[in-house]
Tab-separated table of C-alpha atoms and ligand atoms in Angstrom:
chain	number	residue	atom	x	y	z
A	1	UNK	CA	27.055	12.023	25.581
A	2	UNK	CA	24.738	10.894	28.116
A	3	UNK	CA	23.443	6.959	28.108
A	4	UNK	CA	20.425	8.351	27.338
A	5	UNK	CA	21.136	10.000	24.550
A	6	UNK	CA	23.020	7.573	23.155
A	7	UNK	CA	19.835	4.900	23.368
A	8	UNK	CA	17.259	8.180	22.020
A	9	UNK	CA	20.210	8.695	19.118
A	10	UNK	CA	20.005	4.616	18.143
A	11	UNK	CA	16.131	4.219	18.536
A	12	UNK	CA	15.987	7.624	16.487
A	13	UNK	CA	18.084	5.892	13.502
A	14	UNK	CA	19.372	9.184	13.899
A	15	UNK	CA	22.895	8.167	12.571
A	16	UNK	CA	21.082	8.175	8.946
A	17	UNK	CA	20.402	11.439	9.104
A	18	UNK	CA	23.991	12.585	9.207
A	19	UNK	CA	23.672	12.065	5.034
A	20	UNK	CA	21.407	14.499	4.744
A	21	UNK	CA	23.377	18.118	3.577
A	22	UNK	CA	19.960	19.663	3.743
A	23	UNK	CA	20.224	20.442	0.004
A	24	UNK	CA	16.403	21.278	-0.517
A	25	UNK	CA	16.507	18.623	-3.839
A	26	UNK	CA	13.903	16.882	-2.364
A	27	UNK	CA	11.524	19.643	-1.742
A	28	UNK	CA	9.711	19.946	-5.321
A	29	UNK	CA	9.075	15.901	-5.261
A	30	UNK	CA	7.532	16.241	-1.779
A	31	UNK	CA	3.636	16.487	-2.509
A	32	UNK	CA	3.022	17.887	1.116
A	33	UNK	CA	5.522	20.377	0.667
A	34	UNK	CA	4.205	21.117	-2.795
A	35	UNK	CA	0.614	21.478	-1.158
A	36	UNK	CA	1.327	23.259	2.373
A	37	UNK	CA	4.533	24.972	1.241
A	38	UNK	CA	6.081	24.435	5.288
A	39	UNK	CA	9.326	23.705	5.802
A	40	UNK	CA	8.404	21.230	8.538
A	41	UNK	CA	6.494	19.403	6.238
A	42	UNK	CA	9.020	18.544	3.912
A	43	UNK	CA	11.763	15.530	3.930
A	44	UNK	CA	14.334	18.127	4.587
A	45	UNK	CA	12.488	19.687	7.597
A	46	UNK	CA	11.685	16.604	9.180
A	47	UNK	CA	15.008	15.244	9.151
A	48	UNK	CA	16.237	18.269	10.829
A	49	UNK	CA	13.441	18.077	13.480
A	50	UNK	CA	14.887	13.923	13.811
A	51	UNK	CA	18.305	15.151	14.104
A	52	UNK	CA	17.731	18.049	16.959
A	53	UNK	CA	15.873	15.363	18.902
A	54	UNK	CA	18.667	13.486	18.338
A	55	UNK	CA	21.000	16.040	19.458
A	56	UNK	CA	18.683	16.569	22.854
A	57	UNK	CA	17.278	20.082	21.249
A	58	UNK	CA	14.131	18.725	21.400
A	59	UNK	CA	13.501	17.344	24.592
A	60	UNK	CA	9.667	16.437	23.666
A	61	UNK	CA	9.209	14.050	21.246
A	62	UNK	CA	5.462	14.975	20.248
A	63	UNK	CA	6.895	18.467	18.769
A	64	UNK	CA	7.530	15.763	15.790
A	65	UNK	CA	4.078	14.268	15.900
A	66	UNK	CA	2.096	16.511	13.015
A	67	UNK	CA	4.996	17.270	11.054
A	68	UNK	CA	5.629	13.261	10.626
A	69	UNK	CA	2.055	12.039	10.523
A	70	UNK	CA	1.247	14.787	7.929
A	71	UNK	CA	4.051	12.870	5.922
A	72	UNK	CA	2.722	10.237	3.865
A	73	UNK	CA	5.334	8.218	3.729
A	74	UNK	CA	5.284	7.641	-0.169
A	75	UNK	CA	9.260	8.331	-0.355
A	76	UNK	CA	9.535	10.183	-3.129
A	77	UNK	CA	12.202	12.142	-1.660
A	78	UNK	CA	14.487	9.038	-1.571
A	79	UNK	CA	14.168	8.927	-5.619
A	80	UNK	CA	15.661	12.398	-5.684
A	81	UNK	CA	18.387	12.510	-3.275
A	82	UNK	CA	21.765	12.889	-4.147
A	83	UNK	CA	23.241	11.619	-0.781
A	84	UNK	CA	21.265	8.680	-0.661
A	85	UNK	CA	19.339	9.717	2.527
A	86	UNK	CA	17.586	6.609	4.036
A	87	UNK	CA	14.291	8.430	4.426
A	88	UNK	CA	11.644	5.805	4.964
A	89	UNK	CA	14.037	4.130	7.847
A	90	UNK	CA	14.265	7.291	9.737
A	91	UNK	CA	10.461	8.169	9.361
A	92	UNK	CA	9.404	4.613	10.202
A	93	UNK	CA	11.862	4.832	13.285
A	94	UNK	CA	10.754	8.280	14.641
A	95	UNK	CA	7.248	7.419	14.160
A	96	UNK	CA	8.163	4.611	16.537
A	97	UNK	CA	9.848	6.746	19.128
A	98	UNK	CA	7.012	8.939	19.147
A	99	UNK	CA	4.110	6.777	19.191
A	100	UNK	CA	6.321	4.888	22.592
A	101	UNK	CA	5.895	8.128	24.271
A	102	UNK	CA	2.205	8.722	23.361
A	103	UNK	CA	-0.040	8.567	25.655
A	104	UNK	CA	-3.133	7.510	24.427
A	105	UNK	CA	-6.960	7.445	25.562
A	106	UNK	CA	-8.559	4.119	26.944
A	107	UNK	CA	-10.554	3.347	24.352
A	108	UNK	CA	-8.025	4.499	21.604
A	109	UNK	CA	-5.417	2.608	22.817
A	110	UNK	CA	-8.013	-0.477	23.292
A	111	UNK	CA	-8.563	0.057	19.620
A	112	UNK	CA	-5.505	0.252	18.274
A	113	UNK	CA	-4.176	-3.121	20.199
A	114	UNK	CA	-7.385	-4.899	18.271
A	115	UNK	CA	-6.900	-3.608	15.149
A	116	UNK	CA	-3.026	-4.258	14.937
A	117	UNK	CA	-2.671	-7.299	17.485
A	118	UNK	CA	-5.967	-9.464	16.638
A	119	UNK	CA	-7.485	-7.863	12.714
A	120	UNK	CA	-5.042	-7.142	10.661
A	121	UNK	CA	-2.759	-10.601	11.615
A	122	UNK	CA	-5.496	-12.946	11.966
A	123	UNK	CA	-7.156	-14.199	8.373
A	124	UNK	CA	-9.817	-15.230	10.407
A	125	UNK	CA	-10.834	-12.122	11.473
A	126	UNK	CA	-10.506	-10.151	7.992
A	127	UNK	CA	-12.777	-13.120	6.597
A	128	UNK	CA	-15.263	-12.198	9.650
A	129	UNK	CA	-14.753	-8.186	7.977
A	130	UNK	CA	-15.509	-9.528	4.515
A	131	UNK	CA	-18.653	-11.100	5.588
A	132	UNK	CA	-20.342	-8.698	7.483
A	133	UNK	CA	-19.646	-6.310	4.697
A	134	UNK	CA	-21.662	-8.782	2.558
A	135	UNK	CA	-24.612	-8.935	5.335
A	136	UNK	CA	-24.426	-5.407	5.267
A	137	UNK	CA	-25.457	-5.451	1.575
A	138	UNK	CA	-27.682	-8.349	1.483
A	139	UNK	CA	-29.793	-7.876	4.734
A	140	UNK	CA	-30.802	-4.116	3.168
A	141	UNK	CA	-29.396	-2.821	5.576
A	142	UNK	CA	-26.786	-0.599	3.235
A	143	UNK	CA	-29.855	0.685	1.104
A	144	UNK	CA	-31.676	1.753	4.521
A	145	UNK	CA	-28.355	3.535	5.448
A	146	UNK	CA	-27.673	5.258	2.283
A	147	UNK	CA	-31.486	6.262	2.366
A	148	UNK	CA	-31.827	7.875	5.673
A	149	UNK	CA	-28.660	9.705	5.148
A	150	UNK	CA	-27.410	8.362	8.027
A	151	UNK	CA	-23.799	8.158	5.664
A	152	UNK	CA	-23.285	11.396	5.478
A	153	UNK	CA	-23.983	12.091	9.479
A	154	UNK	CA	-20.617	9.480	9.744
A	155	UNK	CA	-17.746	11.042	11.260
A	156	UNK	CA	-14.727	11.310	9.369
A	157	UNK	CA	-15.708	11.303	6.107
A	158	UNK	CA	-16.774	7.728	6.267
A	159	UNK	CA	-19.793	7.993	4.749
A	160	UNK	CA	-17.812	8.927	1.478
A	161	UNK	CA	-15.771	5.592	2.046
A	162	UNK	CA	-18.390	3.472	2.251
A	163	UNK	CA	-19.506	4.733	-1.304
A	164	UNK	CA	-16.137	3.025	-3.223
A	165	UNK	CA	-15.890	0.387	-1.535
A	166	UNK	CA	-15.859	-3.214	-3.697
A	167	UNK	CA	-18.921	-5.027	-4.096
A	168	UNK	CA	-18.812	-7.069	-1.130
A	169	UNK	CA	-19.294	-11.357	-2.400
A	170	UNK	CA	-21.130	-13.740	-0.710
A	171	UNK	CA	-19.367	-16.159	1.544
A	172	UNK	CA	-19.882	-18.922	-0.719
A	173	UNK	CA	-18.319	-16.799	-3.720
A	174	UNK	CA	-15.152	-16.133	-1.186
A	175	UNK	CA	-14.102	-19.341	-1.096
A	176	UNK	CA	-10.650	-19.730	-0.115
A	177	UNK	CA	-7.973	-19.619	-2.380
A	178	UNK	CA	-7.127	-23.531	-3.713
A	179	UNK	CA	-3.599	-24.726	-1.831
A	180	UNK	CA	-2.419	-25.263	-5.327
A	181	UNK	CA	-3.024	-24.737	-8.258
A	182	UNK	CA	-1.260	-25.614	-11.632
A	183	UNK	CA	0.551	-24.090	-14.395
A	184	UNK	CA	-1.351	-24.022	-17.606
A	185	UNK	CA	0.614	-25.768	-20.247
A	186	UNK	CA	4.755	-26.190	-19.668
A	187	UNK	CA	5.488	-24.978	-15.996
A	188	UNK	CA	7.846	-22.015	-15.825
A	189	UNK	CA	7.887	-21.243	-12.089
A	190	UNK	CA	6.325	-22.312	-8.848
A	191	UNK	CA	5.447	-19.126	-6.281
A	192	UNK	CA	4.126	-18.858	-3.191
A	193	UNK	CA	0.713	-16.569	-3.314
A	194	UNK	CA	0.659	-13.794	-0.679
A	195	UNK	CA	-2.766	-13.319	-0.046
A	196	UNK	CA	-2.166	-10.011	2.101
A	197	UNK	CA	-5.284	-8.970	4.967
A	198	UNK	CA	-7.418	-6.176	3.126
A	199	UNK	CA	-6.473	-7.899	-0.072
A	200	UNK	CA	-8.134	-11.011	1.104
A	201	UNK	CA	-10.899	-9.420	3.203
A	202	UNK	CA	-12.185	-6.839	0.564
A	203	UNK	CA	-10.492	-7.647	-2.524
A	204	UNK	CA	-10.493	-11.502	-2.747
A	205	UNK	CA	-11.982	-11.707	-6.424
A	206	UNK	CA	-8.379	-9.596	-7.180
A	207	UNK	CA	-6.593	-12.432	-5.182
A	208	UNK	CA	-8.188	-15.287	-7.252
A	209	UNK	CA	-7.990	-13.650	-10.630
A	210	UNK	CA	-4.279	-12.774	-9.474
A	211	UNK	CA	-3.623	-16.859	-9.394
A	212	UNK	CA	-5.145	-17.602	-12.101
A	213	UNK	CA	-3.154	-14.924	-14.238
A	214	UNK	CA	0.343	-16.767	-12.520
A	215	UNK	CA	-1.630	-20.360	-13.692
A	216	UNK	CA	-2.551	-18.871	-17.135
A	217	UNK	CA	1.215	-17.623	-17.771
A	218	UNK	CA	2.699	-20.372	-16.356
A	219	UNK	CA	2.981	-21.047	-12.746
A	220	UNK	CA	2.214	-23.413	-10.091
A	221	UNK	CA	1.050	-21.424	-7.400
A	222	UNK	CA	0.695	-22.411	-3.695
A	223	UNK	CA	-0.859	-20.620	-0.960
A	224	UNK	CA	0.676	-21.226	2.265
A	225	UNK	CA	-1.734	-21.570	5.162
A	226	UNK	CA	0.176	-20.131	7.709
A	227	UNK	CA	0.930	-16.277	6.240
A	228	UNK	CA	0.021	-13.462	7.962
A	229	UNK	CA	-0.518	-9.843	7.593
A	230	UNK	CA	2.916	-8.017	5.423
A	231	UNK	CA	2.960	-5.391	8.884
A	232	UNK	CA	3.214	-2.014	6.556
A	233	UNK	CA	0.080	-0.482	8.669
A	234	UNK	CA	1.866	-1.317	11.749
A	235	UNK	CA	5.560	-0.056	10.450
A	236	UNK	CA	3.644	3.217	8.887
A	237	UNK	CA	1.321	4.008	12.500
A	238	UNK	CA	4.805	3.471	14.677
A	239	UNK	CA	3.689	0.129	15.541
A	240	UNK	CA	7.072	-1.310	14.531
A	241	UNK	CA	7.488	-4.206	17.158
A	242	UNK	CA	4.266	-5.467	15.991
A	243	UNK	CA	5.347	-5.246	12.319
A	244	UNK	CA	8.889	-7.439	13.042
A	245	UNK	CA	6.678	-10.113	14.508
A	246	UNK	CA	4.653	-10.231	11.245
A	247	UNK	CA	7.247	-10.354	9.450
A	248	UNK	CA	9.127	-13.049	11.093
A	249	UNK	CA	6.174	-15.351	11.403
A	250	UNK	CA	5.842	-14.462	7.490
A	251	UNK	CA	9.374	-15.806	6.697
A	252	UNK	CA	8.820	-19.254	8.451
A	253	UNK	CA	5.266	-19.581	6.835
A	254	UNK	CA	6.933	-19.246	3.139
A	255	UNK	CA	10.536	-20.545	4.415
A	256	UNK	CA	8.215	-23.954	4.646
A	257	UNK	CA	7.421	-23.721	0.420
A	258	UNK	CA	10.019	-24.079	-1.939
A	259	UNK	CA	9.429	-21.629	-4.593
A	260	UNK	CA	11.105	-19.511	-6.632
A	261	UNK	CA	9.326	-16.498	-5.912
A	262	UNK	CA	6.844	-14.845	-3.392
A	263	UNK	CA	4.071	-12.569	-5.545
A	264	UNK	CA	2.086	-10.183	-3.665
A	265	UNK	CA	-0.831	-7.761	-5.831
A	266	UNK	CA	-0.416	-5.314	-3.360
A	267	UNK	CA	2.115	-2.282	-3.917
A	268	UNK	CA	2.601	-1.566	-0.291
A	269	UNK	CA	2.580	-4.640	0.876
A	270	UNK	CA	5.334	-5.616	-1.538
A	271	UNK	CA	7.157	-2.278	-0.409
A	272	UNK	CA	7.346	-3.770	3.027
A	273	UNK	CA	8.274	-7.372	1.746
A	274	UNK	CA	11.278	-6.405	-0.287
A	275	UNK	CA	12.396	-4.532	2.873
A	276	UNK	CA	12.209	-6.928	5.680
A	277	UNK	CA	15.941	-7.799	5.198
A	278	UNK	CA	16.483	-3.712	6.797
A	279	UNK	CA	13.584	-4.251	9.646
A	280	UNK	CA	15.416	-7.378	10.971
A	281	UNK	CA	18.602	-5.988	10.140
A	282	UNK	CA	19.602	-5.497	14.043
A	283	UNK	CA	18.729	-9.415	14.435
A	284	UNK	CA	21.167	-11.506	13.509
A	285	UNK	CA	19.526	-14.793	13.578
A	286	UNK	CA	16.679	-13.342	11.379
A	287	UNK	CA	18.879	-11.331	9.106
A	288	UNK	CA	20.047	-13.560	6.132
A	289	UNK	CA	16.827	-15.378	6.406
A	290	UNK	CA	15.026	-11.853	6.400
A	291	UNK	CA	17.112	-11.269	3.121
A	292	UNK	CA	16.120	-14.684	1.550
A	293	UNK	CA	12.456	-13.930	1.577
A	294	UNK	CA	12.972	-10.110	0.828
A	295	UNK	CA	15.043	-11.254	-2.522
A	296	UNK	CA	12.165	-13.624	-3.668
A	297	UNK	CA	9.564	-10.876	-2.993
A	298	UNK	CA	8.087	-9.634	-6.340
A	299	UNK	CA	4.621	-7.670	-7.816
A	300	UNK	CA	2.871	-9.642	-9.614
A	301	UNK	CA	3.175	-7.709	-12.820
A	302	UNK	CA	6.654	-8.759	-12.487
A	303	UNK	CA	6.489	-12.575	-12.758
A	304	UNK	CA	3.778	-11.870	-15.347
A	305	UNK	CA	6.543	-9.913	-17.515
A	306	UNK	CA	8.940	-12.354	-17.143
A	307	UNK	CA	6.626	-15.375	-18.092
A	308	UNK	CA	6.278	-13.579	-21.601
A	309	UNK	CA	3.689	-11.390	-20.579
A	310	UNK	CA	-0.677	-11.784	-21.238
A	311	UNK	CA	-1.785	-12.639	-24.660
A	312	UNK	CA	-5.028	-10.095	-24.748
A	313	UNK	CA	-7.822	-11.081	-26.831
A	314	UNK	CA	-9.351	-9.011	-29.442
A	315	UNK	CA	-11.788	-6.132	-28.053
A	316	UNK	CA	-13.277	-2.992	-28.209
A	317	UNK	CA	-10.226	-0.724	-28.434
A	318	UNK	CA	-9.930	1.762	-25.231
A	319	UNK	CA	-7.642	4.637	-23.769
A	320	UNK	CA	-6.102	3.874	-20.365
A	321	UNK	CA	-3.934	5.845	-18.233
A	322	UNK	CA	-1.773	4.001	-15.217
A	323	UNK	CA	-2.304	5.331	-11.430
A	324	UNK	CA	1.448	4.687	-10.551
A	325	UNK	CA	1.799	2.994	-6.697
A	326	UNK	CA	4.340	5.265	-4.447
A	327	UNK	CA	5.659	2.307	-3.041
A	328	UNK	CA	6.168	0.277	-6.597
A	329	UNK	CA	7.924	3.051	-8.169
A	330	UNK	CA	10.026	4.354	-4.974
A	331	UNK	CA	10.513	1.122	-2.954
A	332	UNK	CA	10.417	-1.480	-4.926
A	333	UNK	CA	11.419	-0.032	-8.121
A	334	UNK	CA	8.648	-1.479	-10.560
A	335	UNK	CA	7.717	0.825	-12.981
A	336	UNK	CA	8.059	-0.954	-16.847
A	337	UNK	CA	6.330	-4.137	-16.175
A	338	UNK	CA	3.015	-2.734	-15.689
A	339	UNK	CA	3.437	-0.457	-18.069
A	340	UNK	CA	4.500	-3.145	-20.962
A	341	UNK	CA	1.639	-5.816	-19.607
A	342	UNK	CA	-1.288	-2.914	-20.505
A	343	UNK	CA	0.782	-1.906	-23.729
A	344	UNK	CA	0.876	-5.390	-24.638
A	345	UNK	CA	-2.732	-6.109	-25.163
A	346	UNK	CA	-4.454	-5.169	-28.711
A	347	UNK	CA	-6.560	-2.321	-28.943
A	348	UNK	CA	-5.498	-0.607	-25.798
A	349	UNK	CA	-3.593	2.407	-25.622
A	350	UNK	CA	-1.938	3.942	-22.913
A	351	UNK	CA	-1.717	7.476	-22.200
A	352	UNK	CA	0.238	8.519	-19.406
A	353	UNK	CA	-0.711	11.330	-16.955
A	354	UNK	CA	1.401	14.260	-15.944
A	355	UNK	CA	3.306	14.073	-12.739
A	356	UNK	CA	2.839	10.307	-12.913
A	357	UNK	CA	5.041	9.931	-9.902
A	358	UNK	CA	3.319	12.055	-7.591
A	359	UNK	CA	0.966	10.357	-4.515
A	360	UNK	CA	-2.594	10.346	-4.741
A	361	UNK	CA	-2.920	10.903	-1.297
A	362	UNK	CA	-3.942	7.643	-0.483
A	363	UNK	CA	-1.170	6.580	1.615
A	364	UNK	CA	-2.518	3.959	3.783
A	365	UNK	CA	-4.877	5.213	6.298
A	366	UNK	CA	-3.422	8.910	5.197
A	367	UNK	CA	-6.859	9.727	3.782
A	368	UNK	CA	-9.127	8.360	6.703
A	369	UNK	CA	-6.446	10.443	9.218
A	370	UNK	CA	-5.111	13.381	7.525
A	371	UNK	CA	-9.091	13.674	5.380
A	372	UNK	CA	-8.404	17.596	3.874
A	373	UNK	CA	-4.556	17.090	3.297
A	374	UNK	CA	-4.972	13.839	1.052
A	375	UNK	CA	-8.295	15.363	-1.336
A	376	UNK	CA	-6.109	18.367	-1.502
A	377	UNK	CA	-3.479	16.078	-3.325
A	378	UNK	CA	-6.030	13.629	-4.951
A	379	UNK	CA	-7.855	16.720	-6.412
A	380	UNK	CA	-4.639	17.739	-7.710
A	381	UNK	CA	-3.987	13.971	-9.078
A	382	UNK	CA	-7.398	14.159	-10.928
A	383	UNK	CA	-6.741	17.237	-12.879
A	384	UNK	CA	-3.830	15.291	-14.647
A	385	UNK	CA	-6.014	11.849	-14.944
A	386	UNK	CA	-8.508	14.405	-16.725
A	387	UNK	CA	-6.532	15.905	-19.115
A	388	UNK	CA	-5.434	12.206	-20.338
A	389	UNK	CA	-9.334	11.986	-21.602
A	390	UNK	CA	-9.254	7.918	-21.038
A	391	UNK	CA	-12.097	5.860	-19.517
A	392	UNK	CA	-10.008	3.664	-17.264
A	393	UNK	CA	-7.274	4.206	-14.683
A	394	UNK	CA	-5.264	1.319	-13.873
A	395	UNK	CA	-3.709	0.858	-10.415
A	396	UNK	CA	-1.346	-1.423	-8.499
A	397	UNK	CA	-2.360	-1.443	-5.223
A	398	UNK	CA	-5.815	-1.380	-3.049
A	399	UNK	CA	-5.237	2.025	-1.451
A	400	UNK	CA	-4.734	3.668	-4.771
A	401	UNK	CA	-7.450	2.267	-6.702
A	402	UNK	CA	-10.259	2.758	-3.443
A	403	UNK	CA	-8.407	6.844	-3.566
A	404	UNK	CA	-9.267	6.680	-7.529
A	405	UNK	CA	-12.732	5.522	-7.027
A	406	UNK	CA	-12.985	8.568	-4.448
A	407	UNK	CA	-11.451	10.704	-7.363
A	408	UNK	CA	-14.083	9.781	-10.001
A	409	UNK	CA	-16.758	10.459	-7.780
A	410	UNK	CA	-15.449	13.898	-6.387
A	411	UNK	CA	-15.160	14.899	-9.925
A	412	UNK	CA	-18.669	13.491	-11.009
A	413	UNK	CA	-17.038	11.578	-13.567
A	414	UNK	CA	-19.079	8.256	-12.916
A	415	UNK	CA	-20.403	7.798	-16.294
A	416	UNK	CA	-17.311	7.603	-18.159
A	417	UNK	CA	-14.515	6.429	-16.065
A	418	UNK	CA	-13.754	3.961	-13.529
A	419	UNK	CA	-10.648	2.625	-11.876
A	420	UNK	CA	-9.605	-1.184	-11.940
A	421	UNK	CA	-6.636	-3.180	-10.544
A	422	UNK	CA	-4.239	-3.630	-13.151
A	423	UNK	CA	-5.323	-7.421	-12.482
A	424	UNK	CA	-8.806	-7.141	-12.969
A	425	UNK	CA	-7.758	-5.432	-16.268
A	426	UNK	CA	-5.892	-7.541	-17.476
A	427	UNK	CA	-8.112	-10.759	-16.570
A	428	UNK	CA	-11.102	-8.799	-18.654
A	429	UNK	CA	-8.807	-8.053	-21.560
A	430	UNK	CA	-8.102	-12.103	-21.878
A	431	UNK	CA	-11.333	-13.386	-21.118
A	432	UNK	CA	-10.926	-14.935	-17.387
A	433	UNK	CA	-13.481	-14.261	-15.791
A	434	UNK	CA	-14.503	-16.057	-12.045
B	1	SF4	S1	17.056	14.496	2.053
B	1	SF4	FE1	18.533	14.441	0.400
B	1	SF4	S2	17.679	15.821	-1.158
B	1	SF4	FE2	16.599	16.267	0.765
B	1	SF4	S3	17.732	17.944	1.687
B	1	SF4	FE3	18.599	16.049	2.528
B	1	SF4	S4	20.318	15.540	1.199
B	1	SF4	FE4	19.075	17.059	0.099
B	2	SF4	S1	7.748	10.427	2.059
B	2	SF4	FE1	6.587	11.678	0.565
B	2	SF4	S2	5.382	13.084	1.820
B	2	SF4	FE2	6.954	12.234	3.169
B	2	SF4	S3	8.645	13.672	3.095
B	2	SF4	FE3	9.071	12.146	1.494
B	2	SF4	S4	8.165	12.981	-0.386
B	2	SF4	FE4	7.290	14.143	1.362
């Protein structure tokens, strides 16, 4: 084997796709297979198209592009496997290798190095975001917009974004999250508070009713200064250097706090915590520290659960069903503790939705990117939150929930549903409110 090869086969991970026997099992859990019935866009097809390039029958890497950005990465195909197939390393990995040998335009590639070298990693900058979306309300100048249908003329379906997105808050009202604050009553645990970038840019009332939830149950909580951004955008758009350095400069920010646990709110963001131990795995002087942080990593709904759960107050009683995040049930493997925290409270009941397990489509940027492939899926999602006839769907991470605000409105459903973080929902249901 040439040297080349050799270097293609290792930057390929293309040794973990040896396990795959090509079985098909993984085919009716794959919603893009389900949805565009290819072979090439299943798990099964793109690990063969890994393994020829591996092999040299593919000598041009972009033959891989559409079949792996059509992918959205939600791993469902790992759940299934019998082998044990590593999927998620080798799509993360080939993503890499082909985004290397991409060559892209000027201004995209100008574009790109802002978003994913000075946004997404700098808190500064994703508090700049979250207050020109408030100026953007306040001024008028979102009215005017709306108005002059100016939002629909937006390419890319942004217009239709713009529509779900949160409430924006005034500066003032997005004041930073305290350094620490303390456990209510006897003090169970002490975590670190990972405030994640579109979490804290777009979502910070989520991020302070998160803490207060950890307080309420329990917990000191401490929000170290010097976190960054968790890197999953980077790892998911083949920006995986960029993503190591995030994640390093993550694990001496907490190494610094000594807690017992690191919460995150955010179901891919946690995804790509409990996993830096296998991005730095090829390092060895970040490896066991890479595992130390991935093994305090935990959802919120988690620490909740094991603090004895929310004590709901008495309210109107009200049907629920539970948006399920991809990455909570594939990566990290949280599925109860959500569930028992909203069947814990009076006067709720939860009624789950068929296919639970299946993406919404949200994926990321999947839905900005890859617009008619993810409302194909979503559409299909919303026939089975119908069906459950509740008036509030309950999600885990910020992707999902914006994707089942953009649900509700496709289906007109407005006026008797709407879609909450499960810590928003929980906050209402005990009377915190900021
Ligand atoms: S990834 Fe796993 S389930 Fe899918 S074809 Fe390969 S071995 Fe079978
Ligand atoms: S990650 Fe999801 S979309 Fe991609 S191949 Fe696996 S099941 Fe299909």
């Amino acid at each position: 084997m040439s040297e080349n090869l050799a270097a293609l086969r290792a930057e390929l991970n293309y040794d973990k796709t040896s396990k795959c026997v090509q079985c098909g099992y993984c085919l009716p859990a794959c919603p893009t297979y389900l949805t565009m019935g290819k072979e090439t866009h299943s798990p099964r097809g793109r690990i063969n198209l890994v393994k020829m390039a591996g092999e040299g029958k593919i000598k041009d890497l972009s033959v891989l592009e559409e079949p792996l950005d059509l992918c959205l990465g939600c791993r469902a195909c790992e759940t299934v496997c019998p082998t044990g197939v590593e999927y998620g390393a080798i799509l993360e990995s080939a993503r890499a290798a082909v985004t290397r040998r991409k060559k892209f335009s000027v201004p995209v590639k100008a574009l790109r190095n802002t978003l994913f070298k000075k946004v997404f990693p700098s808190r500064r900058a994703m508090k700049l975001i979250g207050n020109a979306m408030w100026l953007y309300e306040k001024t008028g100048v979102q009215k005017l917009a709306r108005k002059s249908g100016l939002m629909e003329k937006l390419p890319a379906h942004l217009g239709e974004f713009e529509k779900i997105m949160p409430a924006p808050v005034s500066p003032g009202e997005r004041s930073s999250l305290p350094a620490v604050t303390r456990a209510k009553g006897e003090k169970k645990y002490t975590v670190a508070f990972f405030v994640g970038c579109v979490m804290d840019a777009m979502f910070r009332r989520i991020n302070h009713l998160s803490v207060q939830l950890l307080a309420e149950v329990g917990c000191d909580v401490i929000v170290v200064e010097k976190q960054t951004c968790c890197g999953a955008l980077h790892a998911h758009t083949g920006e995986l250097d960029e993503s190591r350095k995030l994640a390093k400069q993550n694990i001496v920010a907490f190494e610094q706090a000594e807690v017992d646990f690191i919460v995150n709110n955010a179901g891919g963001c946690g995804a790509m915590m409990v996993e830096y131990d296998h991005l730095l795995a090829g390092e060895p002087e970040w490896a066991e520290r890479a595992r130390q942080f991935a093994g305090k990593t935990k959802d919120i709904s988690q620490v909740l659960a094991l603090c004895g759960g929310i004590k709901g107050q008495e309210r109107p009683a009200e049907r629920v069903t539970y948006q399920r995040s991809c990455h909570m049930t594939n990566v990290q493997k949280v599925t109860e503790d959500p569930l028992g925290l909203i069947k814990g409270l009076p006067n709720v009941e939860l009624v789950e939705m068929k296919e639970a397990n299946m993406c919404c489509g949200s994926a990321g940027i999947y839905n900005i990117v890859q617009y008619d492939a993810s409302m194909e899926i979503l559409d299909y999602k919303m026939k089975h939150v119908k069906d459950t006839q509740t008036t509030t769907i309950v999600t885990t991470n910020p992707g999902c929930l914006l994707q089942m605000k953009l649900g509700i409105e496709r289906e007109n459903l407005n006026d008797r549903m709407r879609a909450v973080h499960l810590v928003e929902y929980l906050a209402e249901r005990c009377g915190i409110n900021l």
